[in-house]
mmCIF file of C-alpha atoms in Angstrom:
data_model
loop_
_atom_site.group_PDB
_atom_site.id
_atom_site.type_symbol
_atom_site.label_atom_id
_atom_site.label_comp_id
_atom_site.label_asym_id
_atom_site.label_seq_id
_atom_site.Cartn_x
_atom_site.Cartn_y
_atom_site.Cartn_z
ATOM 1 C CA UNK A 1 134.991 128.989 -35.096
ATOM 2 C CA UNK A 2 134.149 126.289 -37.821
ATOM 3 C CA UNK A 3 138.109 125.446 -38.296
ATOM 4 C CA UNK A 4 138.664 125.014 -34.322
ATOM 5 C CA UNK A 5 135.347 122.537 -34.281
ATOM 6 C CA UNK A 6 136.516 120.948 -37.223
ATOM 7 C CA UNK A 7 140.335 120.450 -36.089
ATOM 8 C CA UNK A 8 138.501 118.850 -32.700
ATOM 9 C CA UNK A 9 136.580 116.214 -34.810
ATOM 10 C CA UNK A 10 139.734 115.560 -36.727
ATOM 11 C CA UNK A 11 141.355 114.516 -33.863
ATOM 12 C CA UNK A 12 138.886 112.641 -32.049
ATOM 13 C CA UNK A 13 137.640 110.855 -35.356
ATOM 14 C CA UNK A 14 138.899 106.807 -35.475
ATOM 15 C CA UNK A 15 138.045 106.282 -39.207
ATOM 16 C CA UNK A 16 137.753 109.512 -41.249
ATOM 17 C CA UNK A 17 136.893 109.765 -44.950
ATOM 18 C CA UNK A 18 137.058 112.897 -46.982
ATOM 19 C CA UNK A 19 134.478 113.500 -49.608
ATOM 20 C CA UNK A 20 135.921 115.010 -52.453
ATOM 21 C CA UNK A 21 134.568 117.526 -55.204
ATOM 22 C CA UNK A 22 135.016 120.285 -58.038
ATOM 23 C CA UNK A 23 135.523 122.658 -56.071
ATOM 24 C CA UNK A 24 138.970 121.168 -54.116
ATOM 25 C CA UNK A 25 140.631 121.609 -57.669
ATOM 26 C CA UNK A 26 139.337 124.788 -58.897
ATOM 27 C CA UNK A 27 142.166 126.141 -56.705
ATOM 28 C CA UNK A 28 144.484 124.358 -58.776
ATOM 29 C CA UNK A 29 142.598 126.168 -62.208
ATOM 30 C CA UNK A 30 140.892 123.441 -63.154
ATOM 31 C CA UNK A 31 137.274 124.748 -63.972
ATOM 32 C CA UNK A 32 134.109 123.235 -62.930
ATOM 33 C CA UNK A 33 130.717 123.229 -65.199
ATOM 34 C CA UNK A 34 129.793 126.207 -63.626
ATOM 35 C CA UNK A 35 132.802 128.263 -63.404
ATOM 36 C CA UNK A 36 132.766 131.580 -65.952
ATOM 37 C CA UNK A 37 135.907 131.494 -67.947
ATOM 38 C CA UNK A 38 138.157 128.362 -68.668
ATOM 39 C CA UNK A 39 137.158 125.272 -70.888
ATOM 40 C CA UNK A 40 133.921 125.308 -70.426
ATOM 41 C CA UNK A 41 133.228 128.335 -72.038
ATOM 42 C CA UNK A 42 134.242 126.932 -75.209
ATOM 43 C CA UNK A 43 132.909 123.620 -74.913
ATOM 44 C CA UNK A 44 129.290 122.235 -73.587
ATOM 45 C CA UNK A 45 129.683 119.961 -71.389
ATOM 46 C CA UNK A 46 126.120 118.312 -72.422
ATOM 47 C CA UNK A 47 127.473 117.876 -75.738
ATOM 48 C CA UNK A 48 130.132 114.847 -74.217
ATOM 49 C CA UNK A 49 127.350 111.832 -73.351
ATOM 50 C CA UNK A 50 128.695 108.276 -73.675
ATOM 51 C CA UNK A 51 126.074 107.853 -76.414
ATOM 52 C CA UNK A 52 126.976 110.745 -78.450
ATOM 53 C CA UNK A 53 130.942 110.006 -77.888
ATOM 54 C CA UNK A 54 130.116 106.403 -79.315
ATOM 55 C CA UNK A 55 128.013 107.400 -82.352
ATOM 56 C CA UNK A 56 129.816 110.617 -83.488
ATOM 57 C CA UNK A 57 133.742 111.371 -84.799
ATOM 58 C CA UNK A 58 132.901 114.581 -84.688
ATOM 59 C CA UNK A 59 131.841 114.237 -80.631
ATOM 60 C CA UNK A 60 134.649 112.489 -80.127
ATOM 61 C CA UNK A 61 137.322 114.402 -81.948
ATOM 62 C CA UNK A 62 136.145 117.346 -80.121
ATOM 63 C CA UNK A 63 136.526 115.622 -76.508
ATOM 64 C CA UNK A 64 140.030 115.188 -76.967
ATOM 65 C CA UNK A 65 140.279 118.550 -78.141
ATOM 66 C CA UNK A 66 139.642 119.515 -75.363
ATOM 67 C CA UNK A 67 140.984 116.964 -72.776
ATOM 68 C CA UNK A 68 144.428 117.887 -74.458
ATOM 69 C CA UNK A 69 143.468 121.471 -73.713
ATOM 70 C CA UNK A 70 143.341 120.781 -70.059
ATOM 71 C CA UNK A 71 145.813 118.668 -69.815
ATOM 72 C CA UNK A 72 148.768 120.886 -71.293
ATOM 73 C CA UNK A 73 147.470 123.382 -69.000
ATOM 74 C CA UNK A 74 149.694 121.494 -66.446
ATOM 75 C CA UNK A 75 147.735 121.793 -62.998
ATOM 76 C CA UNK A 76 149.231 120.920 -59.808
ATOM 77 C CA UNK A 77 148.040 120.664 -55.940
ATOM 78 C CA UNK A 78 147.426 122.961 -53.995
ATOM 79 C CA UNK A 79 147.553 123.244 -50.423
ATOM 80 C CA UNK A 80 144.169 121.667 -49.661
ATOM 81 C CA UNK A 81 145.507 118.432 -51.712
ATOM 82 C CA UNK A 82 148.832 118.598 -50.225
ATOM 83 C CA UNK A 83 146.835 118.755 -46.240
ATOM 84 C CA UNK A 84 144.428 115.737 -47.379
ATOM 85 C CA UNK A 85 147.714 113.768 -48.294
ATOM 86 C CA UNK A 86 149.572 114.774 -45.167
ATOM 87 C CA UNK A 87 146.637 113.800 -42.862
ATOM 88 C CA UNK A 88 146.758 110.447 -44.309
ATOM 89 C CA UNK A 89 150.329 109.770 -43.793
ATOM 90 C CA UNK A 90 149.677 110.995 -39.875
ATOM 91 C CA UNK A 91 147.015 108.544 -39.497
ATOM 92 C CA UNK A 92 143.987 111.045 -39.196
ATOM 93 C CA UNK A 93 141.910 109.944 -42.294
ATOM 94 C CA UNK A 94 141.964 106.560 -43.665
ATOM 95 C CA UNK A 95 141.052 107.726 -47.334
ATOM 96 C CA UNK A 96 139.736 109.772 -49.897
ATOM 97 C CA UNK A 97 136.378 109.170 -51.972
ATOM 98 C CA UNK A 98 136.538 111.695 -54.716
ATOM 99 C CA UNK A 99 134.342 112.930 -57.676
ATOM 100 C CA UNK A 100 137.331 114.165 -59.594
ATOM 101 C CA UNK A 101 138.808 112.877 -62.289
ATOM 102 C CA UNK A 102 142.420 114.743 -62.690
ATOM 103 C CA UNK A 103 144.382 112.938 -60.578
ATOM 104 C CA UNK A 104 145.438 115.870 -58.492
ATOM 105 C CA UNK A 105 144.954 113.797 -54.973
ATOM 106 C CA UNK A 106 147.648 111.449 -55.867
ATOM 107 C CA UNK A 107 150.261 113.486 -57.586
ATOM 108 C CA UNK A 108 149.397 115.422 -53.741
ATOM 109 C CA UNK A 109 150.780 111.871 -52.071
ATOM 110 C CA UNK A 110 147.303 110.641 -51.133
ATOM 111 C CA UNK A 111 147.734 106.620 -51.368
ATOM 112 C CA UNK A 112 144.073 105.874 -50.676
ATOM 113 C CA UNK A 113 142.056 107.328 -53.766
ATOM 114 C CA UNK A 114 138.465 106.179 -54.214
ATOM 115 C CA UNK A 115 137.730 107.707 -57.808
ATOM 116 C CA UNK A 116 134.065 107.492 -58.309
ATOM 117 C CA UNK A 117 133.660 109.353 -61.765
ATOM 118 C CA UNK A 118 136.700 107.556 -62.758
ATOM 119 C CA UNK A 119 139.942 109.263 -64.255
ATOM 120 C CA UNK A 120 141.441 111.115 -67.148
ATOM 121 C CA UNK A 121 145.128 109.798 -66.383
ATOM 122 C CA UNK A 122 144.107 106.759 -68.245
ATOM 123 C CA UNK A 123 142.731 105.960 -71.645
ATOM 124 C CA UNK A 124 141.141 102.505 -72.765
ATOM 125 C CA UNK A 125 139.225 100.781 -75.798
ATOM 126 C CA UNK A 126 135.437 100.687 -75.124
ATOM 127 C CA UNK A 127 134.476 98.709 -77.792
ATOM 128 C CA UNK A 128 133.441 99.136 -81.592
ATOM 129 C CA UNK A 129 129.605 99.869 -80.574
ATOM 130 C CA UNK A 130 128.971 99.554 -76.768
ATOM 131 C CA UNK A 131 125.332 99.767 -76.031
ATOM 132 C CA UNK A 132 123.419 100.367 -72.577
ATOM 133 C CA UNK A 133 126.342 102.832 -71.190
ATOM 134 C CA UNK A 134 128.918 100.188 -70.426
ATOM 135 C CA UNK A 135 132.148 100.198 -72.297
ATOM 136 C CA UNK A 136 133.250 96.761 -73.570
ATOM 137 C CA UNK A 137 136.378 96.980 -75.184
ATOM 138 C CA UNK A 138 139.007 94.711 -75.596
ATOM 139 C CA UNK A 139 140.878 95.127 -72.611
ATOM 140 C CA UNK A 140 143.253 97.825 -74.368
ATOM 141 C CA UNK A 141 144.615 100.381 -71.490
ATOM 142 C CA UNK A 142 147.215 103.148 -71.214
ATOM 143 C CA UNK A 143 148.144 106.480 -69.950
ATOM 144 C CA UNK A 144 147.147 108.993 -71.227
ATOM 145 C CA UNK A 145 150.307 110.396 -72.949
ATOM 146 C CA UNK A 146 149.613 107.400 -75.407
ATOM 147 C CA UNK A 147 146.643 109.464 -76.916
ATOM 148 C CA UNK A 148 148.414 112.867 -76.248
ATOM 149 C CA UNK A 149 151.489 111.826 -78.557
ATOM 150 C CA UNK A 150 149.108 110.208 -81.134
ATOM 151 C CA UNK A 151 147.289 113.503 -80.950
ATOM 152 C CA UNK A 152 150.140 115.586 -81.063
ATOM 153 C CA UNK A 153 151.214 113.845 -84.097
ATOM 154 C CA UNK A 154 148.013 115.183 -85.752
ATOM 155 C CA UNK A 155 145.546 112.161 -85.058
ATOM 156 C CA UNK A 156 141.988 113.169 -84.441
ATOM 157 C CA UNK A 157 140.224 109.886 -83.035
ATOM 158 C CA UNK A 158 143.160 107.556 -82.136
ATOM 159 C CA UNK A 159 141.716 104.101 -82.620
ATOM 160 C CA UNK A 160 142.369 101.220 -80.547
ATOM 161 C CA UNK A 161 145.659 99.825 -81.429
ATOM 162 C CA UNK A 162 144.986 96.008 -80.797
ATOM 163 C CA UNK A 163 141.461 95.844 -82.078
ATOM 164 C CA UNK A 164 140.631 99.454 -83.976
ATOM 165 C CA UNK A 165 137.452 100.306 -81.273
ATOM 166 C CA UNK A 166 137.077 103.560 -79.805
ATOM 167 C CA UNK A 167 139.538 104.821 -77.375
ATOM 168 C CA UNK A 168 138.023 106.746 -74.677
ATOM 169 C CA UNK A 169 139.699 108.618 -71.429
ATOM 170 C CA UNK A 170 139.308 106.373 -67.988
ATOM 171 C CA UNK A 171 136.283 109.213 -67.023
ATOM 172 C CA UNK A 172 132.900 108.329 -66.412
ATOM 173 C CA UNK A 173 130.695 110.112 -69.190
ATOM 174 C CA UNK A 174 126.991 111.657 -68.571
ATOM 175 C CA UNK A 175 124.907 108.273 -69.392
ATOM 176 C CA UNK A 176 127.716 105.982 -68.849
ATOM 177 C CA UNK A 177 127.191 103.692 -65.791
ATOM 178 C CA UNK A 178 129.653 103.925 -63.321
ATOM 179 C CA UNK A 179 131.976 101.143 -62.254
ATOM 180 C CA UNK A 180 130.649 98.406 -60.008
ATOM 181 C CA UNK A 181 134.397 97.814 -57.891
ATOM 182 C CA UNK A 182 134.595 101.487 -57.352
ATOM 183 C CA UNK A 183 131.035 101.954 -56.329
ATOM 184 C CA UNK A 184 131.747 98.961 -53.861
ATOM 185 C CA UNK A 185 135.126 100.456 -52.354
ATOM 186 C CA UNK A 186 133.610 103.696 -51.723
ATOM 187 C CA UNK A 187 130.474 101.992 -49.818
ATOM 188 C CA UNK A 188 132.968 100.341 -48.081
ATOM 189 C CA UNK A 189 134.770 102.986 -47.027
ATOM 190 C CA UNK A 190 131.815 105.363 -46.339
ATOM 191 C CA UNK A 191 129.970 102.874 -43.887
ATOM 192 C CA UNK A 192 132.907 101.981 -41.789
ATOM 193 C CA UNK A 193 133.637 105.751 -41.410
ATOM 194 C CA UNK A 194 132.465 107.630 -37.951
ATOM 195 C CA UNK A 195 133.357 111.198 -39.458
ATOM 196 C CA UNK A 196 133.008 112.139 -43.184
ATOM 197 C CA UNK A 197 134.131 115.470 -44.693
ATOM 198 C CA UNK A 198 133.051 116.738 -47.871
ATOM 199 C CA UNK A 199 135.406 119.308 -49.645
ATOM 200 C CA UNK A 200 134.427 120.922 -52.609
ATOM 201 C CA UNK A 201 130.768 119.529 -53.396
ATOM 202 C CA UNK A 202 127.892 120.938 -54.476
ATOM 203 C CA UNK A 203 126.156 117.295 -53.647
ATOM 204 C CA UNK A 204 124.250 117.391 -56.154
ATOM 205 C CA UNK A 205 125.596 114.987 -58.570
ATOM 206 C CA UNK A 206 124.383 111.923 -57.670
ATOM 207 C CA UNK A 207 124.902 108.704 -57.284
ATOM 208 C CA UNK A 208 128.017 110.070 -55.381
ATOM 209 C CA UNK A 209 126.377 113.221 -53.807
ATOM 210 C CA UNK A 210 124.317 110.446 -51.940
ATOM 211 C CA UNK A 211 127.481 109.007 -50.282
ATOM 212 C CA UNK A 212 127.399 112.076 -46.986
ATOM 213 C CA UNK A 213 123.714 110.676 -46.852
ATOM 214 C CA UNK A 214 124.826 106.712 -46.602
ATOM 215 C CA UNK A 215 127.501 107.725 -44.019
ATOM 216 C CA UNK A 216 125.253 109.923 -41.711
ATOM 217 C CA UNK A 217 122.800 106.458 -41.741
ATOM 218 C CA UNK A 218 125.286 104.137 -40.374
ATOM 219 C CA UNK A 219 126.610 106.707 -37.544
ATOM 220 C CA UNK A 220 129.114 108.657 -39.308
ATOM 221 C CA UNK A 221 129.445 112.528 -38.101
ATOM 222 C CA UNK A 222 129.326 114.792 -41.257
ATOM 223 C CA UNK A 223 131.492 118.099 -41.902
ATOM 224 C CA UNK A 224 130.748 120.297 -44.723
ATOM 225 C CA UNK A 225 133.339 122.638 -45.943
ATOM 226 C CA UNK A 226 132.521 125.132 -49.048
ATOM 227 C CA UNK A 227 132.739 128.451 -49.975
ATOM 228 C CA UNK A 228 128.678 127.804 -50.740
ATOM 229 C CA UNK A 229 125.390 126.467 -49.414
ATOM 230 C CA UNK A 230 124.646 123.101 -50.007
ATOM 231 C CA UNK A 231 121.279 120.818 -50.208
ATOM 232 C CA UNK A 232 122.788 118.851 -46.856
ATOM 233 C CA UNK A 233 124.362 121.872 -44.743
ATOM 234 C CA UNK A 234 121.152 121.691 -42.337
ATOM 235 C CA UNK A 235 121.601 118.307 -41.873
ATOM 236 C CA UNK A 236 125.901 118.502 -41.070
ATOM 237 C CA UNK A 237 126.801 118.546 -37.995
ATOM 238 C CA UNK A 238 129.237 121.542 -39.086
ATOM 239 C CA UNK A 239 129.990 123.505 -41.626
ATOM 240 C CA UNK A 240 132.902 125.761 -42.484
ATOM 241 C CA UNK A 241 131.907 128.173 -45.046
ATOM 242 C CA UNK A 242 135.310 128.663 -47.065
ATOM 243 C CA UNK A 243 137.757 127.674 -49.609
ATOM 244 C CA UNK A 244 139.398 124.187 -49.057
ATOM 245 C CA UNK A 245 142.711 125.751 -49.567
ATOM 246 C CA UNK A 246 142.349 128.306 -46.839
ATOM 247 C CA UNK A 247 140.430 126.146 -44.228
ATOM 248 C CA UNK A 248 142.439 122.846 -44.190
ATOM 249 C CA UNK A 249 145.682 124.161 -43.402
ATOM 250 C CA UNK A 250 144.601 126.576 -40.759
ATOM 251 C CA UNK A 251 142.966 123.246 -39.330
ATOM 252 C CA UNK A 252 145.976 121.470 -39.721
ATOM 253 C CA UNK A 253 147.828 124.542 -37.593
ATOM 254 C CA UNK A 254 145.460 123.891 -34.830
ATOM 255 C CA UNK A 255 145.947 120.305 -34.518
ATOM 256 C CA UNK A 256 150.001 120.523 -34.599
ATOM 257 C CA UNK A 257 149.438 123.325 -31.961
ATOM 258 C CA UNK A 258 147.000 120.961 -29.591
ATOM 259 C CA UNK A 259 149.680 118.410 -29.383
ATOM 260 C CA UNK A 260 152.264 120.884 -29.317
ATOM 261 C CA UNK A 261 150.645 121.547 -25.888
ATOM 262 C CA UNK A 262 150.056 118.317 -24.707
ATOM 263 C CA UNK A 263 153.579 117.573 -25.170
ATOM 264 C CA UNK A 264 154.828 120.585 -23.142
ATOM 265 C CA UNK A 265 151.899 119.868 -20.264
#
């Protein structure tokens, strides 16, 4: 019943944004905090603060540890990115706004990708010493092969080429503050929307758990879909208690079916 509803608001929505979170790309294996099993099992997520990262080799020798970990692990899309990235190209949401970091959404086709918490595909210098959360490097950036081949090489901490700072992934870290031109593209996006979907969230973590909030305020209709409760499913106007990979392409079915039989009428 949810996936019919949802397929209906899909179609009749003139600006929809999707809401992206963990649990979209635990499909793909990449673990969230609270998964059992995976990487963080092995490593504590509290232990990777911007604060710590700048003040300890150790901290930071152990981050790429495991960054590299995830990262050979190779993960790909799955359906639910491939659908997101398909309903874009058809015209049926106008972007995603997404608290991911592994890139997933574009390597799915998405062209539109809002990245609050920032993203590990990129690495940059943050500076010798940065203070109050923001980094302030020289203006070093690069994928993030760059660091893998240092690392694979048998580097621990690779240093800043052009200026010897710290060299830290394109993520936004517990304590760092996030960036201001993302913050403002996703505002954007969320208060010209009239039907946002969040995927995958525990909304929660906020600032970005606040944006389904911001988008109900200025008239937007709100769809929930995850496989469990959230603080905001009593205020949704639906939602479809399931795995993103499961619902979204049955949706998808019933929209290409709909205009399948509008066509034949």
């Amino acid at each position: 019943m949810g996936s019919t509803e949802l397929a209906a608001l899909l179609a009749d929505a003139r600006s929809c944004v999707v809401f992206t979170g963990a649990g979209i790309s635990t499909e793909s294996g990449i673990p969230d905090f609270r998964s059992p099993g995976g990487v963080w099992s092995r490593y504590d997520p509290r232990d990777f603060t911007f604060s710590r990262y700048v003040r300890s080799p150790e901290v930071r020798e152990l981050s790429w540890r495991m960054r590299y970990e995830l990262w050979q692990s190779a993960p790909r899309p799955n359906p639910a990115h491939r659908v997101l990235a398909d309903l874009e190209a058809r015209g049926l949401i106008v972007g995603v706004i997404t608290q991911n970091i592994d890139g997933l959404h574009q390597d799915a086709g998405s062209r539109r990708v809002v990245e609050i918490h920032g993203s590990s595909r990129d690495v940059l210098c943050i500076g010798a010493s940065p203070r109050t959360g923001t980094p302030q490097g020289c203006g070093f950036k690069a994928p993030h092969e760059w660091a893998y081949e240092l690392l694979e090489a048998g580097a621990l901490d690779p240093p800043c080429p052009e200026c010897g700072g710290i060299v830290k992934t394109g993520t936004v870290s517990f304590g760092q503050n996030l960036y201001p031109d993302v913050l403002e593209e996703a505002g954007a996006l969320t208060r010209g929307a009239d039907l946002l979907v969040a995927i995958g969230s525990s909304l929660q973590v906020h600032p970005a758990a606040g944006i389904p909030t911001t988008a109900q305020e200025a008239g937007a209709a709100l769809a929930i879909i995850n496989d469990e409760p959230t603080p905001l499913d009593d205020a949704a106007d639906l939602v479809v208690r399931g795995r993103a990979g499961e619902v979204l392409p049955e949706v998808t079915r019933m929209i290409d079916d709909d205009n399948d039989r509008s066509r034949s009428e």
